[in-house]
Coordinates of C-alpha atoms in Angstrom, one line a residue:
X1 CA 85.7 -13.0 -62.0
X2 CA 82.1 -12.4 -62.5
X3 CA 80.9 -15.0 -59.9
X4 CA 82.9 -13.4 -57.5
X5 CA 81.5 -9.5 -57.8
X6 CA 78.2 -11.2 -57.5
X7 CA 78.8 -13.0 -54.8
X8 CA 80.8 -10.1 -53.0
X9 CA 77.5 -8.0 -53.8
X10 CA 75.1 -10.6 -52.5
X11 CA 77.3 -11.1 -48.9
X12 CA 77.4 -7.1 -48.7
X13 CA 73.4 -7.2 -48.9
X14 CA 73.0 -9.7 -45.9
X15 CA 75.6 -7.9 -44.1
X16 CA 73.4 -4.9 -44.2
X17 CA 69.8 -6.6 -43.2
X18 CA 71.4 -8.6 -40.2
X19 CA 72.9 -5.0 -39.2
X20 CA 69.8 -3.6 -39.4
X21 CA 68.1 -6.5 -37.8
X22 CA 70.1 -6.2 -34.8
X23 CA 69.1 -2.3 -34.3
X24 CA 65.7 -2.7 -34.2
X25 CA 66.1 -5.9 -31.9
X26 CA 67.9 -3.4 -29.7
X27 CA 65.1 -0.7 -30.2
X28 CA 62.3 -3.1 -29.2
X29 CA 64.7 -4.1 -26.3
X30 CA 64.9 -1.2 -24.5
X31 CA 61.5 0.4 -25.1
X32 CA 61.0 -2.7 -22.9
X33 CA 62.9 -2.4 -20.5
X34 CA 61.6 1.0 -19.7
X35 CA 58.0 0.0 -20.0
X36 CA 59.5 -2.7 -17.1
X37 CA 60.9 0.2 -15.3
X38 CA 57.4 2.1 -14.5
X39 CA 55.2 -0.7 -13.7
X40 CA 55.3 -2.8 -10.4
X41 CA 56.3 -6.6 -10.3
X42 CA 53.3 -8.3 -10.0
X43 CA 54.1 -10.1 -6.7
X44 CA 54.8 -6.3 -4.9
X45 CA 51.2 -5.6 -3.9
X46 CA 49.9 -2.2 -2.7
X47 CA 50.3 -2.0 1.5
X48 CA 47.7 0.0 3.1
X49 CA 48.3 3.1 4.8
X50 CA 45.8 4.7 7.4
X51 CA 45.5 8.5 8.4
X52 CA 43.0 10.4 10.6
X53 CA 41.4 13.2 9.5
X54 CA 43.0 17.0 10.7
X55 CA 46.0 14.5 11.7
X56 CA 49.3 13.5 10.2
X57 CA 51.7 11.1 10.1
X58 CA 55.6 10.7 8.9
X59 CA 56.1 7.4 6.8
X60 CA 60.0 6.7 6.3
X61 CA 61.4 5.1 4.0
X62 CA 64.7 2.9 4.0
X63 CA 65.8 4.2 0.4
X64 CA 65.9 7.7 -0.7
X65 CA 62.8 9.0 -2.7
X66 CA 63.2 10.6 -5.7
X67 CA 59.2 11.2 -6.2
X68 CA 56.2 11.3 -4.7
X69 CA 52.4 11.3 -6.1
X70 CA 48.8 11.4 -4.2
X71 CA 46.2 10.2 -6.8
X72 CA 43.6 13.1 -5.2
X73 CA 45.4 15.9 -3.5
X74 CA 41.9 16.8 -2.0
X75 CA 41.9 13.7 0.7
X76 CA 45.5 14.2 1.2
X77 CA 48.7 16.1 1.2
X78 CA 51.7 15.5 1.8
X79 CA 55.8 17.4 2.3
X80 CA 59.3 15.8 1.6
X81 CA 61.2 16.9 4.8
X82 CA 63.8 14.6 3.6
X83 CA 65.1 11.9 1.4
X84 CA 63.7 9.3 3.4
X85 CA 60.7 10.8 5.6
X86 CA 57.3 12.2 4.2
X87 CA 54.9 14.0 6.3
X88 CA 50.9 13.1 5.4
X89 CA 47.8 14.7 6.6
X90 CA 44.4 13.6 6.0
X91 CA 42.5 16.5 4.5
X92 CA 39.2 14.5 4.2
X93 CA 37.6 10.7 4.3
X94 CA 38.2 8.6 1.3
X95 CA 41.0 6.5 -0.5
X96 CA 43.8 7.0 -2.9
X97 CA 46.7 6.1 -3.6
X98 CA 50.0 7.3 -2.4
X99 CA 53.0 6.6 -4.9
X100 CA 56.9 6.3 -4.1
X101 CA 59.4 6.3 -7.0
X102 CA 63.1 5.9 -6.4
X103 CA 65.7 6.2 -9.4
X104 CA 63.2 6.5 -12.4
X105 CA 61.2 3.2 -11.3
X106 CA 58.4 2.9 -8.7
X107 CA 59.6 1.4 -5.4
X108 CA 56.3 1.1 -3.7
X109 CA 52.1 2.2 -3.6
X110 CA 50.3 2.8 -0.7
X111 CA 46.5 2.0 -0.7
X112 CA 46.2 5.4 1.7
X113 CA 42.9 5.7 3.6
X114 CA 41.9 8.9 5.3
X115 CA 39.1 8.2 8.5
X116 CA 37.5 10.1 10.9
X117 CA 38.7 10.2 14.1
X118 CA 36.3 7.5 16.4
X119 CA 39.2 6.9 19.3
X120 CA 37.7 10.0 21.5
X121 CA 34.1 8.1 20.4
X122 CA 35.4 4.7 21.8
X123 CA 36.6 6.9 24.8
X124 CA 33.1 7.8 25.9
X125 CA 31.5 4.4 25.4
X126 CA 34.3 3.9 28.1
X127 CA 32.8 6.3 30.2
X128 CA 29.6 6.8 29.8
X129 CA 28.7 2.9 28.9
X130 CA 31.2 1.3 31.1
X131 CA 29.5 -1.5 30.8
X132 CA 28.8 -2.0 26.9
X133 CA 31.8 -4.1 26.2
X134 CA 30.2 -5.4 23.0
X135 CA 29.8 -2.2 20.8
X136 CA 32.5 -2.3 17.8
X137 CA 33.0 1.3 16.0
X138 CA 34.2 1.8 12.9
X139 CA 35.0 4.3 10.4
X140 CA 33.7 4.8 6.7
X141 CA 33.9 7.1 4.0
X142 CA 30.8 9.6 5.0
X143 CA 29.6 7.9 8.4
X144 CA 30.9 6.4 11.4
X145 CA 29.5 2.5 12.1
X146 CA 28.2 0.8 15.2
X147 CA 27.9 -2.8 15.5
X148 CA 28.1 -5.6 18.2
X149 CA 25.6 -6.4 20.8
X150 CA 24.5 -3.8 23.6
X151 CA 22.0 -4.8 26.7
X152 CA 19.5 -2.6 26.2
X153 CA 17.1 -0.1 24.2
X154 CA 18.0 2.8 26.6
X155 CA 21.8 2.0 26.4
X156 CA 21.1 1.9 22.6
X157 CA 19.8 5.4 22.7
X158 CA 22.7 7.2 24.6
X159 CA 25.2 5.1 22.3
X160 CA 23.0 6.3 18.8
X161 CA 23.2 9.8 20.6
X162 CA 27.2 10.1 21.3
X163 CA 27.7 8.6 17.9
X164 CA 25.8 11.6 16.5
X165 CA 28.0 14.1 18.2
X166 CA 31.2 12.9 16.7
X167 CA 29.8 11.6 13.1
X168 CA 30.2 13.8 10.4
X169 CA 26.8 15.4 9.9
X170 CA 25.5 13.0 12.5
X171 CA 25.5 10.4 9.6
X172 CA 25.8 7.1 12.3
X173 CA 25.1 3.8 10.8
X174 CA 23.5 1.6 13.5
X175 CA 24.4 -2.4 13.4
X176 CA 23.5 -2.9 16.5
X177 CA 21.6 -5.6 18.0
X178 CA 19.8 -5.2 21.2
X179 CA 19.9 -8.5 24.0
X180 CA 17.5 -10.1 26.4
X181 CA 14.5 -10.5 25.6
X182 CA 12.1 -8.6 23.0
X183 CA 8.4 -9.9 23.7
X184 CA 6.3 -8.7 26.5
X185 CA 3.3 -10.9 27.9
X186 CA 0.6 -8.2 29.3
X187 CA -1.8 -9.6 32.2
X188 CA -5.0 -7.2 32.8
X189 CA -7.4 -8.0 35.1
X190 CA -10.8 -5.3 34.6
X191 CA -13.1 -5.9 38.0
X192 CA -16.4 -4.2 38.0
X193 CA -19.0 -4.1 40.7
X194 CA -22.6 -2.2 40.4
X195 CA -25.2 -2.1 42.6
X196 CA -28.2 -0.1 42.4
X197 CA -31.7 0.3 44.4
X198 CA -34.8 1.1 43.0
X199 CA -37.6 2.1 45.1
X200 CA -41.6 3.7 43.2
X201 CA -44.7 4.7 44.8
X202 CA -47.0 5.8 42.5
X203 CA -51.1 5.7 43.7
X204 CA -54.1 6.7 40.8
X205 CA -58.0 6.4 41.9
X206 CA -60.8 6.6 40.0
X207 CA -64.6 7.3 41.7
X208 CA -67.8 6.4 39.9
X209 CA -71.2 7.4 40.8
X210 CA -74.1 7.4 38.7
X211 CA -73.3 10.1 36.3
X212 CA -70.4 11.5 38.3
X213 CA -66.5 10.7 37.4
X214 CA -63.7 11.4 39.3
X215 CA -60.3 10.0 37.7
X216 CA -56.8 10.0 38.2
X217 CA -53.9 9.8 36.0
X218 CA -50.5 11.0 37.8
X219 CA -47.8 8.7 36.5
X220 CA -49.4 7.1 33.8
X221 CA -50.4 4.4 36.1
X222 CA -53.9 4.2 34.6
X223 CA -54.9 5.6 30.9
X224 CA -58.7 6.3 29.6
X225 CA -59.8 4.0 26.8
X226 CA -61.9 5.1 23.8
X227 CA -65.6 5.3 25.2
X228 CA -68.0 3.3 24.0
X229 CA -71.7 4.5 24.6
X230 CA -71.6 5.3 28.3
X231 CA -69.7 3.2 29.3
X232 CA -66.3 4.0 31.0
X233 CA -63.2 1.5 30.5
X234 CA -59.5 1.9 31.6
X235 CA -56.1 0.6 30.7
X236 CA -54.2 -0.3 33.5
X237 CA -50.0 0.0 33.4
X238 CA -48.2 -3.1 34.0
X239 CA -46.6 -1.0 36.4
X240 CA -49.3 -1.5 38.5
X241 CA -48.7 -4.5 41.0
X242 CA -51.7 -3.6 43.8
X243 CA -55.5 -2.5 42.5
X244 CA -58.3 -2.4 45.3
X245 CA -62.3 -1.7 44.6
X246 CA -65.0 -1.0 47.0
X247 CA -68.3 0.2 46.8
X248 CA -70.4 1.9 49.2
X249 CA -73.9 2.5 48.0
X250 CA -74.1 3.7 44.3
X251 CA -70.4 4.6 44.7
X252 CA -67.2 2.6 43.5
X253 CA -64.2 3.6 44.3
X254 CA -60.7 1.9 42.8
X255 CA -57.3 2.4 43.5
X256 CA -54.6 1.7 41.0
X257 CA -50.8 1.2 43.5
X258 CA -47.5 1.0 42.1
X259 CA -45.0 0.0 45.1
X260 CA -41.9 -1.4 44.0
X261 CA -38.4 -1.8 46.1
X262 CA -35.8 -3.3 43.4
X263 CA -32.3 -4.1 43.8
X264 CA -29.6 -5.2 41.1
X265 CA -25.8 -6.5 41.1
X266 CA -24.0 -6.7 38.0
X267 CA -20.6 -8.3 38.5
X268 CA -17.8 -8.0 35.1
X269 CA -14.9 -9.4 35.6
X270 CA -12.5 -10.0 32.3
X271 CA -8.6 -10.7 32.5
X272 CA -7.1 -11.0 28.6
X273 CA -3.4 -11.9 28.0
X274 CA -1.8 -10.2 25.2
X275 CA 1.8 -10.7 24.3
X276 CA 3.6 -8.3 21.8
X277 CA 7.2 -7.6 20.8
X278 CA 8.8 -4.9 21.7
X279 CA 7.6 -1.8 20.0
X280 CA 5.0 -3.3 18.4
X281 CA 1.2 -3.0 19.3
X282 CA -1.5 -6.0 20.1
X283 CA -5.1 -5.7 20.1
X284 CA -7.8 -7.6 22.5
X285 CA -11.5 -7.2 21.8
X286 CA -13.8 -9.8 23.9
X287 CA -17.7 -8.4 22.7
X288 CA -19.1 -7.7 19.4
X289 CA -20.4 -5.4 17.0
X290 CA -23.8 -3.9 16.5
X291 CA -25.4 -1.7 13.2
X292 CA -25.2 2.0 12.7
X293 CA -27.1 3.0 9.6
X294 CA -25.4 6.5 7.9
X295 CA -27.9 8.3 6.1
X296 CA -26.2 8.5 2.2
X297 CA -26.9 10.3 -0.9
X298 CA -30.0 9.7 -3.3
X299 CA -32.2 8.4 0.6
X300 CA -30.1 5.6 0.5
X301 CA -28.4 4.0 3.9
X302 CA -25.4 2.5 4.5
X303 CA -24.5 0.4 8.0
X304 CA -21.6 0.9 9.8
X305 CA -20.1 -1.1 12.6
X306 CA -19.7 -0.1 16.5
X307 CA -17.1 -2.5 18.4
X308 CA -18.5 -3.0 22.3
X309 CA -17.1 -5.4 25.2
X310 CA -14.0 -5.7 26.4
X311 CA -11.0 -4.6 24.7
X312 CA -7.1 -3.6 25.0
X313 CA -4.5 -2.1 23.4
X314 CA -0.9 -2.3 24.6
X315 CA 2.2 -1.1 22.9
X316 CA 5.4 -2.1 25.3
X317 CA 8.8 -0.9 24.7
X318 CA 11.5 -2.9 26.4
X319 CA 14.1 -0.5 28.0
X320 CA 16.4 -3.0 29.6
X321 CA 16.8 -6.5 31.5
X322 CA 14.3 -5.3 34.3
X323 CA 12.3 -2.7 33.2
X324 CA 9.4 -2.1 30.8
X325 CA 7.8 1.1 28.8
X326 CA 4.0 0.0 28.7
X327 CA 1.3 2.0 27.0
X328 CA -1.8 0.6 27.4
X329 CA -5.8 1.5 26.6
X330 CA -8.1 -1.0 28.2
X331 CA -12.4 -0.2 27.7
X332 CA -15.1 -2.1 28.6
X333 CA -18.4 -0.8 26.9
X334 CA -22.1 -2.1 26.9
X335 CA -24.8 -1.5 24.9
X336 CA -27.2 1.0 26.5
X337 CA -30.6 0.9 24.9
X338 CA -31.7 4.0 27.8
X339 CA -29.7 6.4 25.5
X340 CA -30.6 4.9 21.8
X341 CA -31.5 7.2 19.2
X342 CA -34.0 6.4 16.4
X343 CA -32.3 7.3 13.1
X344 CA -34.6 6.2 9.8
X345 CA -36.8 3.7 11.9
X346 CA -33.7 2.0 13.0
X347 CA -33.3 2.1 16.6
X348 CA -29.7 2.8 17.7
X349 CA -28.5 1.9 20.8
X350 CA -26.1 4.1 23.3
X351 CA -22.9 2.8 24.6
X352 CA -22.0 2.9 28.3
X353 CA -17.9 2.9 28.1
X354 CA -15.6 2.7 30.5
X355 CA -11.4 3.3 29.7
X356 CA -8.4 4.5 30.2
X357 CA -4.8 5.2 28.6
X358 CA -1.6 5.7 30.3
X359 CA 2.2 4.7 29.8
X360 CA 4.1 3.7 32.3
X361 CA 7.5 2.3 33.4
X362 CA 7.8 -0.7 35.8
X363 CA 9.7 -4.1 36.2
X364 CA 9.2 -7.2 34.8
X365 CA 6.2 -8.9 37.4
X366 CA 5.4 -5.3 38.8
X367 CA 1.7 -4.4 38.8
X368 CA -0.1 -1.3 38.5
X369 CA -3.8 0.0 38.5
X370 CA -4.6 2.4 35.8
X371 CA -7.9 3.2 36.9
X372 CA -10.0 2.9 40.4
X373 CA -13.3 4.4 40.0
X374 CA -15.9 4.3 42.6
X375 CA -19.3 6.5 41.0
X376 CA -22.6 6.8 43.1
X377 CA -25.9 8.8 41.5
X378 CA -28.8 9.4 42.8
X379 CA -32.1 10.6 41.4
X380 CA -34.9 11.2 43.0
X381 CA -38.6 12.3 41.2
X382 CA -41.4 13.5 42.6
X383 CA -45.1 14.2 40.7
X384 CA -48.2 15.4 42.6
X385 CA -51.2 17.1 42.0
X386 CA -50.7 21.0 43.2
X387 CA -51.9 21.9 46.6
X388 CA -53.7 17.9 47.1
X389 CA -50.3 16.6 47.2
X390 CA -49.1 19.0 49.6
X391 CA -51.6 17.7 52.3
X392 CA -50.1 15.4 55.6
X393 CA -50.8 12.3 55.1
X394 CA -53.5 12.0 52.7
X395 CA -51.4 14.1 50.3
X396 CA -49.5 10.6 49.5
X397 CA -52.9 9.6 47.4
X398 CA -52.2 12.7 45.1
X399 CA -48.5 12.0 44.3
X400 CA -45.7 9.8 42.5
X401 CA -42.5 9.1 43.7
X402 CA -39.6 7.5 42.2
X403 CA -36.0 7.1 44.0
X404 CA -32.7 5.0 42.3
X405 CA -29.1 4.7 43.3
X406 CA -26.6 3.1 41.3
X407 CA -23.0 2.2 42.7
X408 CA -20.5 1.5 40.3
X409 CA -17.1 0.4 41.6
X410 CA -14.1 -0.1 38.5
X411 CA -10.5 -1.1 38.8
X412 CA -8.1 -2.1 36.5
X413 CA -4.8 -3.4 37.1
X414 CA -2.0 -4.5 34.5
X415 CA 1.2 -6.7 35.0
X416 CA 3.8 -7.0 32.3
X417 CA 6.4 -9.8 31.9
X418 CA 8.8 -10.6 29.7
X419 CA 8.8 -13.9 28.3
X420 CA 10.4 -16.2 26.0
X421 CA 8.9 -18.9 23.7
X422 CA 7.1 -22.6 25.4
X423 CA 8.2 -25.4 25.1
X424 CA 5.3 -27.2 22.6
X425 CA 5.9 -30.7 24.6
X426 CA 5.3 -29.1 28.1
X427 CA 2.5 -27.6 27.4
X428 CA -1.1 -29.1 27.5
X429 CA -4.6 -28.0 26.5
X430 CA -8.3 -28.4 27.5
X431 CA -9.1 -30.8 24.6
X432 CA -6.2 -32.6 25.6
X433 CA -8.1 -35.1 28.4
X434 CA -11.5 -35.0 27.3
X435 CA -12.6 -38.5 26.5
X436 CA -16.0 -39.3 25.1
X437 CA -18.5 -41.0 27.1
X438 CA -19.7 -44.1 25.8
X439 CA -23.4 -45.3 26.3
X440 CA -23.0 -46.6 29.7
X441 CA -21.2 -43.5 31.3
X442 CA -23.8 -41.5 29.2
X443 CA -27.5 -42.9 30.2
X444 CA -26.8 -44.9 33.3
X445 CA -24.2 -42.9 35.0
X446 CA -25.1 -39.3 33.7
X447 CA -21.0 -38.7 32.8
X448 CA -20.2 -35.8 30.2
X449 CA -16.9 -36.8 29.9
X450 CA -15.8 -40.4 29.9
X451 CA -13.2 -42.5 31.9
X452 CA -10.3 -43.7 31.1
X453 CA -10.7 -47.7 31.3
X454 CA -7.4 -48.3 33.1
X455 CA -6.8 -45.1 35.2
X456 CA -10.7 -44.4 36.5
X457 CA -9.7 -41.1 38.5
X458 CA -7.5 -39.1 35.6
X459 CA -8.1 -36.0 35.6
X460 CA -8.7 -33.8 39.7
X461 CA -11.0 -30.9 40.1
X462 CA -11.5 -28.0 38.2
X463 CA -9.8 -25.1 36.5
X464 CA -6.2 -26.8 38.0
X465 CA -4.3 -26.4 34.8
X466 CA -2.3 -23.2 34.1
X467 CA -5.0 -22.3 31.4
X468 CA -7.9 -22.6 33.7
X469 CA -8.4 -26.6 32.3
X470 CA -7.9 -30.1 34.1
X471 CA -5.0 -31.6 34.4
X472 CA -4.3 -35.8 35.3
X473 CA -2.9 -36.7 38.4
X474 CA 0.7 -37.1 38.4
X475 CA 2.0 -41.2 38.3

């Protein structure tokens, strides 16, 4: 009897922890199931949505909604007309989330993404760049996008420009990439022609008799030296190119003539090639540079350099596939020792400069001269002796004269192209044929260049190549 009341107890005791058991189990079961209930399967993914800005849109759905949820009301809004259809307008550019729930459980997420609006944009590219089939817009957050491929830097302008008109802010990303060709090959050609005449007559005398002197000294033809006792000595100019003497009696006359008729030609002809990308700026400088001492602090002196010759600057800006933005400088200078200064017993010499700087527009191959100048001067000098110089004829003893023209005719004249890289194996150079001379060609037959033992005749004339060097004749 006792067994059994313990046993009965013991039974009782399970009875109660498997009840219990089973509530909990049923507990945990269901706070499950509704955790299940507000999440998404994992294989349901969030499908993208797109809305323009200050536009809406009506997404239907083919269950009834029970709720609706925008992440951030400030990019969008949104009204339940019905069961089934929402109405959503973009309020501003961005991304959230649009959420759908249908009987206590979400049904489906929108990834919602509010743009500006870039199809009236895409509309005048259309008309305005009819043309530009290349240019791809698109949308983001704060800007509006362009990328593709578009002809030219002027097209690039007016797209950049109507892209600013419709961005928000003006706030345009440019990915473009401009075609055709970039680098510009500049050929100048600076021709300069100056003549000048010279023409003196100068005329000194000097008369001696016993204790009588007569002298002159117009011109500086003829100078007194330092005398010595009594007698009388001159220096004579190297001016001078005629002296005559003669004596009559105790009398001796000299005459001291400077007639000179001198004519010059300087020819300067210089034609440097630059080639520079698009935008970019090259430099050309054919001379050299000469000292200019600066006076410092504490009589110290520091040297400065002065470029002179022949030099260029060029910037070129291609604006399409046949024509060409060019601003160019060209100078040619000299050194010009008639205007130096003396600064510290240095002598400093002037420059005589010649230059110009325009831009311009023409087509590739086009030509254009930036400067003609054709200068004259003449000066003409006179020195006499008052009222002896005035007299016919014999008035020409008692004066200097001194007459010079100088002609000076300039003209520059620049012709872009656009050009693309050589080919390396197409493309020769001067060193390229030279062959050295061996004894024989260089004793006996007075050769600076040797042959070449099987091909005797190699390489015709002069200046043939495309660089100004020989070239061989062709097999």
């Amino acid at each position: 009897m006792f067994l059994s009341k313990e046993f009965a107890k013991r039974n009782s005791v399970s009875i109660i922890m498997y009840v219990l058991s089973l509530v909990l189990l049923g507990l945990v079961f269901s706070a499950i199931s509704r955790a299940a209930d507000s999440v998404l399967p994992e294989i349901e993914k969030p499908k993208k949505l797109q809305v323009v800005v200050g536009k809406s849109i009506i997404l239907k759905s083919p269950t009834p909604v029970k709720r609706v949820s925008i992440a951030d009301p400030e990019i969008a809004a949104f009204i339940l007309l019905s069961p089934k259809e929402i109405y959503i307008t973009g309020k501003a550019s961005g991304i959230t989330n649009l959420t759908l729930w249908q009987n206590k459980k979400i049904s489906v997420i929108y990834d919602l993404e509010v743009d500006y609006d870039i199809s009236r944009l895409k509309q005048k590219f259309h008309e305005v760049l009819p043309l530009e089939k290349e240019i791809r817009v698109i949308a983001t957050h704060d800007s509006i996008t362009l990328s593709g491929t578009i002809s030219s830097a002027a097209n690039l302008s007016q797209a950049m420009a109507l892209a600013e008109a419709y961005a928000p802010k003006g706030n345009v990303r440019n990915l473009l990439e401009v075609g055709g060709v970039h680098q510009v090959m500049l050929e100048v050609r600076m021709a300069e022609m100056s003549k000048s005449v010279i023409k003196n007559l100068g005329i000194n005398f000097s008369y001696i008799r016993g204790g009588d002197l007569g002298l002159s000294l117009l011109g500086g033809l003829t100078q007194l030296d330092e005398l010595t006792d009594t007698t009388l000595s001159l220096l004579v100019s190297p001016a001078v190119n005629t002296i005559f003497s003669f004596n009559k009696g105790n009398a001796n006359w000299t005459g001291f003539v400077e007639a000179l008729k001198e004519n010059g030609l300087v020819k300067i002809l210089a034609e440097p090639t630059l080639i520079a990308l698009s935008g970019q700026t090259a430099n050309f400088l054919a001379g050299g540079e000469f000292p200019i001492p600066v006076p410092q602090g504490l009589g110290t002196v520091a040297i400065e350099y002065k470029s002179f010759g022949v030099g260029l600057s060029f910037t070129p800006t291609v604006l399409s596939e046949d024509k060409i933005s060019i601003k160019v400088a060209p100078e040619v200078s000299e050194l010009d020792f008639s205007a130096a200064l003396s600064i510290g017993g240095f002598v400093v010499p002037g420059l005589s400069t010649r230059k110009a700087s325009t831009v311009v527009e023409l087509a590739d191959g086009q030509s254009f001269a930036i400067a003609g100048l054709l200068k004259e001067t003449v000066r003409d000098s006179m020195s006499k002796f008052p009222l002896l110089g005035d007299i016919p004829i014999l008035g020409a003893l008692f004066r200097s004269r001194a007459f010079q023209k100088n002609e000076t005719e300039l003209i520059i004249i620049v012709t872009p192209h656009l050009v693309k890289p050589l080919d390396p194996a197409r493309q020769t150079l001067p060193t390229d044929f030279y062959i050295e001379p061996d004894d024989t060609e260089i004793y006996l037959l007075g050769l600076m260049e040797g042959w070449e033992k099987n091909q005797p005749s190699t390489v015709r004339g002069e200046l043939d190549g495309e660089f100004g060097h020989g070239v061989p004749y062709p097999d």
